[in-house]
PDB file of C-alpha atoms in Angstrom:
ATOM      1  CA  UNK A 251      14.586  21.538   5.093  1.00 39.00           C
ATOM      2  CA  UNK A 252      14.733  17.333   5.490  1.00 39.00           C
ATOM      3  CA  UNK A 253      13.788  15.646   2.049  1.00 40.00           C
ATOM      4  CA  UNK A 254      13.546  12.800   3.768  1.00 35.00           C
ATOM      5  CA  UNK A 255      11.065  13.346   6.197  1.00 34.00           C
ATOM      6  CA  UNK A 256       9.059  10.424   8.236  1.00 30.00           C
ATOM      7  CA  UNK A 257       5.405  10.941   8.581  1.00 33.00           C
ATOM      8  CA  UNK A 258       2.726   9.235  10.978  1.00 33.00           C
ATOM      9  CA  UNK A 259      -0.720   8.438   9.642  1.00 38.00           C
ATOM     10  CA  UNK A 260      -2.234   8.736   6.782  1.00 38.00           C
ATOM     11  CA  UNK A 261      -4.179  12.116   6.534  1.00 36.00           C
ATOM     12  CA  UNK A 262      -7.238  11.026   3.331  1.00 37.00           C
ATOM     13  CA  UNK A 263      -7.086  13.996   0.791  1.00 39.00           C
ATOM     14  CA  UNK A 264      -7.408  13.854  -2.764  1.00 40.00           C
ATOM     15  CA  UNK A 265      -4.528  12.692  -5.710  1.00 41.00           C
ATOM     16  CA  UNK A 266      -2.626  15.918  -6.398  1.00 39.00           C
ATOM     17  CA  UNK A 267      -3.387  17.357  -9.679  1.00 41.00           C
ATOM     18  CA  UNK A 268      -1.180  16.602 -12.652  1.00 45.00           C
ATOM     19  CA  UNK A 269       1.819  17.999 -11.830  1.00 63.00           C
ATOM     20  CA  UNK A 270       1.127  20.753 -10.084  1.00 87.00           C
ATOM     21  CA  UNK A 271       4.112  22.703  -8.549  1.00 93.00           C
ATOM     22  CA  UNK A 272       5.161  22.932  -4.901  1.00 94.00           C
ATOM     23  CA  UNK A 273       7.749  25.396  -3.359  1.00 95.00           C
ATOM     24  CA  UNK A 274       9.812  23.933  -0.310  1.00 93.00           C
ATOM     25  CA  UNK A 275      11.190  26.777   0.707  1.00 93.00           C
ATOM     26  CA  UNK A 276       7.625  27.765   1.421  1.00 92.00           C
ATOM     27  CA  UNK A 277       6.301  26.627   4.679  1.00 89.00           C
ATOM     28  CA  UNK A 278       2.510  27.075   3.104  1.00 92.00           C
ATOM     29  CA  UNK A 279       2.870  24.884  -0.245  1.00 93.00           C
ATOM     30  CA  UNK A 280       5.446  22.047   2.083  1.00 89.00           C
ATOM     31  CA  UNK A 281       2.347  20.004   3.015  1.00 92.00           C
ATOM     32  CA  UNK A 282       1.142  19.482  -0.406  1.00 92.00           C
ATOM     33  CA  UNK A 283       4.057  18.145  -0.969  1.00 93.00           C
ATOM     34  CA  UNK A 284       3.958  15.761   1.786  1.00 94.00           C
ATOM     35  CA  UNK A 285       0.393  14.873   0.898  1.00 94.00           C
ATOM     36  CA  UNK A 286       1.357  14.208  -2.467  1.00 95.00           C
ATOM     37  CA  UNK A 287       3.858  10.982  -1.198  1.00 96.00           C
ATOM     38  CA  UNK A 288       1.477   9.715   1.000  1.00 95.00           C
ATOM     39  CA  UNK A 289      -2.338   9.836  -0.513  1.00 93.00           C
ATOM     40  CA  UNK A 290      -1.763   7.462  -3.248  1.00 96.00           C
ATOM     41  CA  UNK A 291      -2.700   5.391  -0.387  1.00 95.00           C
ATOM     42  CA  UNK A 292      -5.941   6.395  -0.389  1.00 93.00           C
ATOM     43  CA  UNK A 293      -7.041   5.267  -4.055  1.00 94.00           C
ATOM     44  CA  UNK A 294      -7.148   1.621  -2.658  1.00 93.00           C
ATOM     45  CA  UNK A 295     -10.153  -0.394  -3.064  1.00 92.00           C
ATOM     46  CA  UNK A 296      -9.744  -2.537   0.238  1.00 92.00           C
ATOM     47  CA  UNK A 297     -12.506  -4.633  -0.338  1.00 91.00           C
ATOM     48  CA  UNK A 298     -10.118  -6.001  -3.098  1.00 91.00           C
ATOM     49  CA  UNK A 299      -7.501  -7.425  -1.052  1.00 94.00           C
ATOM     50  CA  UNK A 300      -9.151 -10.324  -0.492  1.00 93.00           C
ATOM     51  CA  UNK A 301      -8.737 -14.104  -1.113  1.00 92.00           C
ATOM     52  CA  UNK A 302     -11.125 -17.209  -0.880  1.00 92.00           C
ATOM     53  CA  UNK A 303      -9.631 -21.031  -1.221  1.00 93.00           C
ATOM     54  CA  UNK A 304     -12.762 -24.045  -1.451  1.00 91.00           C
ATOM     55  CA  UNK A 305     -12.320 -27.214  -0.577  1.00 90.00           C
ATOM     56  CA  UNK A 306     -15.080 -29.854  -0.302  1.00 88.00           C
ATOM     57  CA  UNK A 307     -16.247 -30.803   3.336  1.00 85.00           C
ATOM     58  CA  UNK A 308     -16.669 -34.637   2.922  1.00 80.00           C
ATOM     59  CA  UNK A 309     -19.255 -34.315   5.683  1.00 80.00           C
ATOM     60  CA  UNK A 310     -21.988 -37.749   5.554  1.00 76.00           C
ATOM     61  CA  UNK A 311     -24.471 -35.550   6.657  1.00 78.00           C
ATOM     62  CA  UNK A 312     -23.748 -32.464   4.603  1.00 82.00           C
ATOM     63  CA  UNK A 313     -24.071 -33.268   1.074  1.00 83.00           C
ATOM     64  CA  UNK A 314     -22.729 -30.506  -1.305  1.00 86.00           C
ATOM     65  CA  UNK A 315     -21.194 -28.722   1.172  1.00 89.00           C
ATOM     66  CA  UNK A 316     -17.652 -27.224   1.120  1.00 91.00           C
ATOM     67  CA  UNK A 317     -15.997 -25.354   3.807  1.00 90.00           C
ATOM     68  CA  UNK A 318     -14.585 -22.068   2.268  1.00 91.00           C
ATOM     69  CA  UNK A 319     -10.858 -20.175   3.892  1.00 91.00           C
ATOM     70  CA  UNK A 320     -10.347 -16.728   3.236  1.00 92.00           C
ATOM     71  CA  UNK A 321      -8.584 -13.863   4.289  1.00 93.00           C
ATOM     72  CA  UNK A 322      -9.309  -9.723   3.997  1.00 94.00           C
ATOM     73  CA  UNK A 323      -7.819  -6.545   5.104  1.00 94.00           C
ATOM     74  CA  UNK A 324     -10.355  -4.925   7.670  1.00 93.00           C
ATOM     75  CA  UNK A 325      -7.947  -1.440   7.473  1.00 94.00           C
ATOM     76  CA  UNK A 326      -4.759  -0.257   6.035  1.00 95.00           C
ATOM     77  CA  UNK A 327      -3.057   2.761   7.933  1.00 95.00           C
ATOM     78  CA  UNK A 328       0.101   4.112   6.413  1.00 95.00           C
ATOM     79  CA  UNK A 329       3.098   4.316   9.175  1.00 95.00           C
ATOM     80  CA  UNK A 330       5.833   6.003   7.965  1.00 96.00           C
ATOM     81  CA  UNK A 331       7.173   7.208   4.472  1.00 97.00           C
ATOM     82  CA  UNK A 332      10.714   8.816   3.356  1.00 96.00           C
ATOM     83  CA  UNK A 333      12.727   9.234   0.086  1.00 97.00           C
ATOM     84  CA  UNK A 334      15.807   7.017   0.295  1.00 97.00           C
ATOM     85  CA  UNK A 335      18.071   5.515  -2.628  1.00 98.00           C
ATOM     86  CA  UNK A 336      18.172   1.589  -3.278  1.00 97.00           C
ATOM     87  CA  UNK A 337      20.393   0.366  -5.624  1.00 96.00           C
ATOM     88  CA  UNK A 338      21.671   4.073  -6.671  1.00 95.00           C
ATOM     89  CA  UNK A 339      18.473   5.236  -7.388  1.00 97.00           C
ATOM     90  CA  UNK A 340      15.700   7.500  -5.637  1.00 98.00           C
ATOM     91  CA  UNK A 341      12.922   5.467  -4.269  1.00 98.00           C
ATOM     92  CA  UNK A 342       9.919   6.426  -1.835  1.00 98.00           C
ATOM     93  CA  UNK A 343      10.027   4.133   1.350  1.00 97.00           C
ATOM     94  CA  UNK A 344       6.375   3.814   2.207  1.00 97.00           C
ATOM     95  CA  UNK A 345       5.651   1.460   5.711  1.00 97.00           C
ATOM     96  CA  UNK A 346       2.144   0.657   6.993  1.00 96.00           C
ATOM     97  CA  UNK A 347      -0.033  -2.107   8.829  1.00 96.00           C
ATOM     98  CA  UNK A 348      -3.136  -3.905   8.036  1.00 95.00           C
ATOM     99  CA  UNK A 349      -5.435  -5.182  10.001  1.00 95.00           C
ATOM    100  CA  UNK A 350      -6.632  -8.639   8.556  1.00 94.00           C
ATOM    101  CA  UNK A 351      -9.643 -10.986   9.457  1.00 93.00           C
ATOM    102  CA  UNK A 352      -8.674 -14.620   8.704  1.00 92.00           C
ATOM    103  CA  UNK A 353     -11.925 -16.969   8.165  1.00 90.00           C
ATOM    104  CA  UNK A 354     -13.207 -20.426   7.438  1.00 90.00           C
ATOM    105  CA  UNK A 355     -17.120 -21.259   7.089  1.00 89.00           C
ATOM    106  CA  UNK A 356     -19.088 -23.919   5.611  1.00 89.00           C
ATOM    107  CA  UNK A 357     -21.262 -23.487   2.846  1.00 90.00           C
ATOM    108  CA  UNK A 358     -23.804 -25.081   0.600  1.00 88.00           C
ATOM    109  CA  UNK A 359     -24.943 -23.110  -2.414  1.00 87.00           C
ATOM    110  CA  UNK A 360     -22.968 -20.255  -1.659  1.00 87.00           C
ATOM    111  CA  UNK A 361     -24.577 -19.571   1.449  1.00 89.00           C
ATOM    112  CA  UNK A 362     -23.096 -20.301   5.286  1.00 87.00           C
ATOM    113  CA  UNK A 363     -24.890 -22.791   6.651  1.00 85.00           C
ATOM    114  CA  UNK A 364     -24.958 -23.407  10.505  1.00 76.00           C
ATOM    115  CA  UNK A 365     -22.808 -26.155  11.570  1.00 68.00           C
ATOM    116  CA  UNK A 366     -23.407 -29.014  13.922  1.00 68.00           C
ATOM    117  CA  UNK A 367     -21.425 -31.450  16.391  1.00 64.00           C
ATOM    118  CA  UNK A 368     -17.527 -31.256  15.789  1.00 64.00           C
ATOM    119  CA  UNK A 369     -17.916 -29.494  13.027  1.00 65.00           C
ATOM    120  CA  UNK A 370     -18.470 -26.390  14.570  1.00 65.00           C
ATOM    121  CA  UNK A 371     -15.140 -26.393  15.946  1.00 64.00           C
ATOM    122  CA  UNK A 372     -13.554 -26.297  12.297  1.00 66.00           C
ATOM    123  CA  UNK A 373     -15.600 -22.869  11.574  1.00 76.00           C
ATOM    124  CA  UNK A 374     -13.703 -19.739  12.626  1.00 80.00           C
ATOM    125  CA  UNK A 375     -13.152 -16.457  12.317  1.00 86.00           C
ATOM    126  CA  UNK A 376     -10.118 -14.453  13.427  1.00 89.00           C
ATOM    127  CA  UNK A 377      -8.312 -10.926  13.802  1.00 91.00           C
ATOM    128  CA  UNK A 378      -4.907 -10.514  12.075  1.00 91.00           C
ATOM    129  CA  UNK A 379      -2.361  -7.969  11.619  1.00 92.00           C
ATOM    130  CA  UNK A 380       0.026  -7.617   8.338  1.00 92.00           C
ATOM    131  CA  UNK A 381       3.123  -5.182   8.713  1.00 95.00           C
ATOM    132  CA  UNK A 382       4.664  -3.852   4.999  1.00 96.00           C
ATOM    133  CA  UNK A 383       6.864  -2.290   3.517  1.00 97.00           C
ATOM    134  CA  UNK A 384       7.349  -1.248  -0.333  1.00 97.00           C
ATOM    135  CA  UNK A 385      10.147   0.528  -2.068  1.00 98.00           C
ATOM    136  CA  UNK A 386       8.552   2.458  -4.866  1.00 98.00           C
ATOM    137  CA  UNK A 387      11.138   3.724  -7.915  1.00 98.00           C
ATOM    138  CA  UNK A 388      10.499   7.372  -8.497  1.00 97.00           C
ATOM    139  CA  UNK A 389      11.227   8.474 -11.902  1.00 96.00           C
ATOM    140  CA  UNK A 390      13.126  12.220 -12.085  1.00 96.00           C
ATOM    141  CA  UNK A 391      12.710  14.519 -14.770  1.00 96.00           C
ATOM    142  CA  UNK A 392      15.175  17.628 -13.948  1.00 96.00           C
ATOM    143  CA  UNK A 393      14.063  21.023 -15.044  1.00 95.00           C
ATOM    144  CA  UNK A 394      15.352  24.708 -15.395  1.00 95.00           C
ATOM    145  CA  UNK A 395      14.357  25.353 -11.802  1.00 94.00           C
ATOM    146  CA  UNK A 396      12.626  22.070 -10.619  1.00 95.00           C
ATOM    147  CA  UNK A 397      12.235  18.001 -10.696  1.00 97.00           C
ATOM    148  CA  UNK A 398       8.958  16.051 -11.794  1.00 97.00           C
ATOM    149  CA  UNK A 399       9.038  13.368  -9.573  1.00 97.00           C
ATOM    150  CA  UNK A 400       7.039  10.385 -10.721  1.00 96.00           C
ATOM    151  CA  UNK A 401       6.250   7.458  -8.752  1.00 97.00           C
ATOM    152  CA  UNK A 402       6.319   4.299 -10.588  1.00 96.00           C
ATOM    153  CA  UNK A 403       3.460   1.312 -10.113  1.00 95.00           C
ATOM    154  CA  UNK A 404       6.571  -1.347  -9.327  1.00 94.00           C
ATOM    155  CA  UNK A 405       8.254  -2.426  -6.496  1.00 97.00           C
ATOM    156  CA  UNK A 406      11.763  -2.559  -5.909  1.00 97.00           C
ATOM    157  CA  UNK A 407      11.896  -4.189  -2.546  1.00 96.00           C
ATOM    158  CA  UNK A 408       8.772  -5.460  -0.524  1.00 96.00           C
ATOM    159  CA  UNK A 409       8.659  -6.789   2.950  1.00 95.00           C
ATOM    160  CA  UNK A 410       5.790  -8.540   5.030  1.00 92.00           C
ATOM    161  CA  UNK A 411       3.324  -9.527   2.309  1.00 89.00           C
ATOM    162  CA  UNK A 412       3.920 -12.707   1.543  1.00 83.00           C
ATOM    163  CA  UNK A 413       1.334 -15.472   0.721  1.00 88.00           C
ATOM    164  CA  UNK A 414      -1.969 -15.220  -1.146  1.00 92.00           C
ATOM    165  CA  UNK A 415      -3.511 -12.246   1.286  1.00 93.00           C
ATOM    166  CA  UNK A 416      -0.252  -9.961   1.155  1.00 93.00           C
ATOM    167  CA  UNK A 417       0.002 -10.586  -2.832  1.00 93.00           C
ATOM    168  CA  UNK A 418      -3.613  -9.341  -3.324  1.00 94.00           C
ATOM    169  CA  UNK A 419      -2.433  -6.265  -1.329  1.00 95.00           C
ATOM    170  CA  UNK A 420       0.144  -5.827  -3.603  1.00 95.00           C
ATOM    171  CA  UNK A 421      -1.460  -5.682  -6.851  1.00 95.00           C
ATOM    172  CA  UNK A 422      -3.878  -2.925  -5.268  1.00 95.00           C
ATOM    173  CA  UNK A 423      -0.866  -1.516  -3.690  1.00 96.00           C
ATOM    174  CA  UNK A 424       0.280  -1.077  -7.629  1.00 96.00           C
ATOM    175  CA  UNK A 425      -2.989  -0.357  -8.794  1.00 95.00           C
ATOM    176  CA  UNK A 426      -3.137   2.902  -6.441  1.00 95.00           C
ATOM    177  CA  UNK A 427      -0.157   4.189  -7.855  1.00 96.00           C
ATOM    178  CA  UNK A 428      -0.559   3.395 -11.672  1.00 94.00           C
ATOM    179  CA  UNK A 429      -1.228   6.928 -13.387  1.00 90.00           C
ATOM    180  CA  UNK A 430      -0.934   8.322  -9.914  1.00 94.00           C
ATOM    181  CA  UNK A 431       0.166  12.552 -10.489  1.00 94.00           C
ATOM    182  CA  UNK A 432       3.283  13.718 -10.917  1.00 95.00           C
ATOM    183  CA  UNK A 433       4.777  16.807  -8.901  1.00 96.00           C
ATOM    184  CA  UNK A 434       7.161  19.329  -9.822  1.00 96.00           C
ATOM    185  CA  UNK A 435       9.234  20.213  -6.546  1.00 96.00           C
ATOM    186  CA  UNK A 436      11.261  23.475  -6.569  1.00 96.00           C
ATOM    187  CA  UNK A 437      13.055  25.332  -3.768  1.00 95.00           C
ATOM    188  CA  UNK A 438      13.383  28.940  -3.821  1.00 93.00           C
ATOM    189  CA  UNK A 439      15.547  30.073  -6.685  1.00 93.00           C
ATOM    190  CA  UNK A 440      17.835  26.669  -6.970  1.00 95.00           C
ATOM    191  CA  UNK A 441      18.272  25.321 -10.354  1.00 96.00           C
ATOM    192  CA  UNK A 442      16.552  22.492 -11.238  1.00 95.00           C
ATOM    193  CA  UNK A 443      20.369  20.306 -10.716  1.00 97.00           C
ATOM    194  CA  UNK A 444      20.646  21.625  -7.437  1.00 97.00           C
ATOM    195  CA  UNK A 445      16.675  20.552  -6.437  1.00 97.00           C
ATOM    196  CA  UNK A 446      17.883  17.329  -7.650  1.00 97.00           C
ATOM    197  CA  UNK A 447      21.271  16.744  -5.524  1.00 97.00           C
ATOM    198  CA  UNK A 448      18.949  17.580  -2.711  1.00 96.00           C
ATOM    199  CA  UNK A 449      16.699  14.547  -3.645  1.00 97.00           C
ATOM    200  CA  UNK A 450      19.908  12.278  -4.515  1.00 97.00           C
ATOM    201  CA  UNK A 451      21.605  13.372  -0.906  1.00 96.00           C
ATOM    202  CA  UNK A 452      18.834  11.206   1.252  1.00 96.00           C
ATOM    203  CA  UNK A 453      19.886   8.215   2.755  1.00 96.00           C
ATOM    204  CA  UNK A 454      20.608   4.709   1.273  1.00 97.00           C
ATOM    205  CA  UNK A 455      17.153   2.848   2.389  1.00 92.00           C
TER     206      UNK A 455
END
């Protein structure tokens, strides 16, 4: 059976529980443990990732008015995930996309406020999309006749979030996984050294 195996989508489910153990030489317990890399996804708050700039609109006929630029995620979908080692150590390799809606309104008092003459061609709203990539350190704790694999809440490597939009997705990107579940993985009656050559085995990332 592949360690390393892609997946596409992101099936919601919830966390696994605290380590809870997962035969792979069983076909019946393998999804859990496939469920288990992927659904840390789903503990992000997306109505986080989100950032505003001001800047005051200098308009004669607006007074107090500032015209506010943004950016949020509209969806995140995770793509593809697969255990891989970086740097001589095991990492999870987790790809996705996000849909983003890039803005900029004028305000007064907080609130939009119609605009008028050229200015309405300064006020817009449009539809984005963010690829990324994250290389997550998993932390291995070898046992009699299993690992505890541990995902950490750092990155390694990241790719395709750059600016203030694709920073705010990665602090919820580590939020999701801080005190995310460990799993203890097993197969059949291998020793917990041999589970763990299995997991050191998968391809450089």
């Amino acid at each position: 059976m592949a360690i390393a195996l892609m997946v596409v989508g992101l099936v919601p489910a919830p966390p696994a529980a605290a380590q809870q153990y997962v035969d792979l030489a069983s076909d019946s317990q393998a999804p859990r443990y496939h469920s288990w890399y992927k659904n840390w996804l789903s503990r992000i708050d997306l109505e986080a990732v989100e950032y505003t700039k001001r800047r005051a609109a200098g308009l004669m006929s607006c007074d107090n008015c500032y015209f506010e630029t943004g950016a949020f995620v509209r969806e995140l979908q995770g793509k593809k995930f697969a255990f891989c080692i970086y740097e001589g150590k095991l990492h999870l390799r987790a790809e996705g996309t996000a849909s983003t809606n890039d803005y900029m309104v004028l305000k007064r008092n907080g609130r939009i406020i119609a605009p008028r003459g050229k200015v309405r061609d300064m006020v817009y709203s449009d539809i984005g999309k963010l690829d990324w990539k994250v290389y997550i350190p998993v932390t291995k704790t070898v046992g009699a006749r299993s690992v505890t694999l541990q995902l950490g809440s750092t990155f390694s490597k990241t790719s395709g979030m750059r600016f203030e939009l694709g920073q705010a997705l990665q602090r919820e990107l580590r939020g999701a996984l801080r005190g995310y579940n460990a799993i203890k993985v097993g197969i059949g009656r291998n020793s917990g050294r041999s589970v763990d050559r299995k997991f050191m085995s998968s391809p450089a990332c």
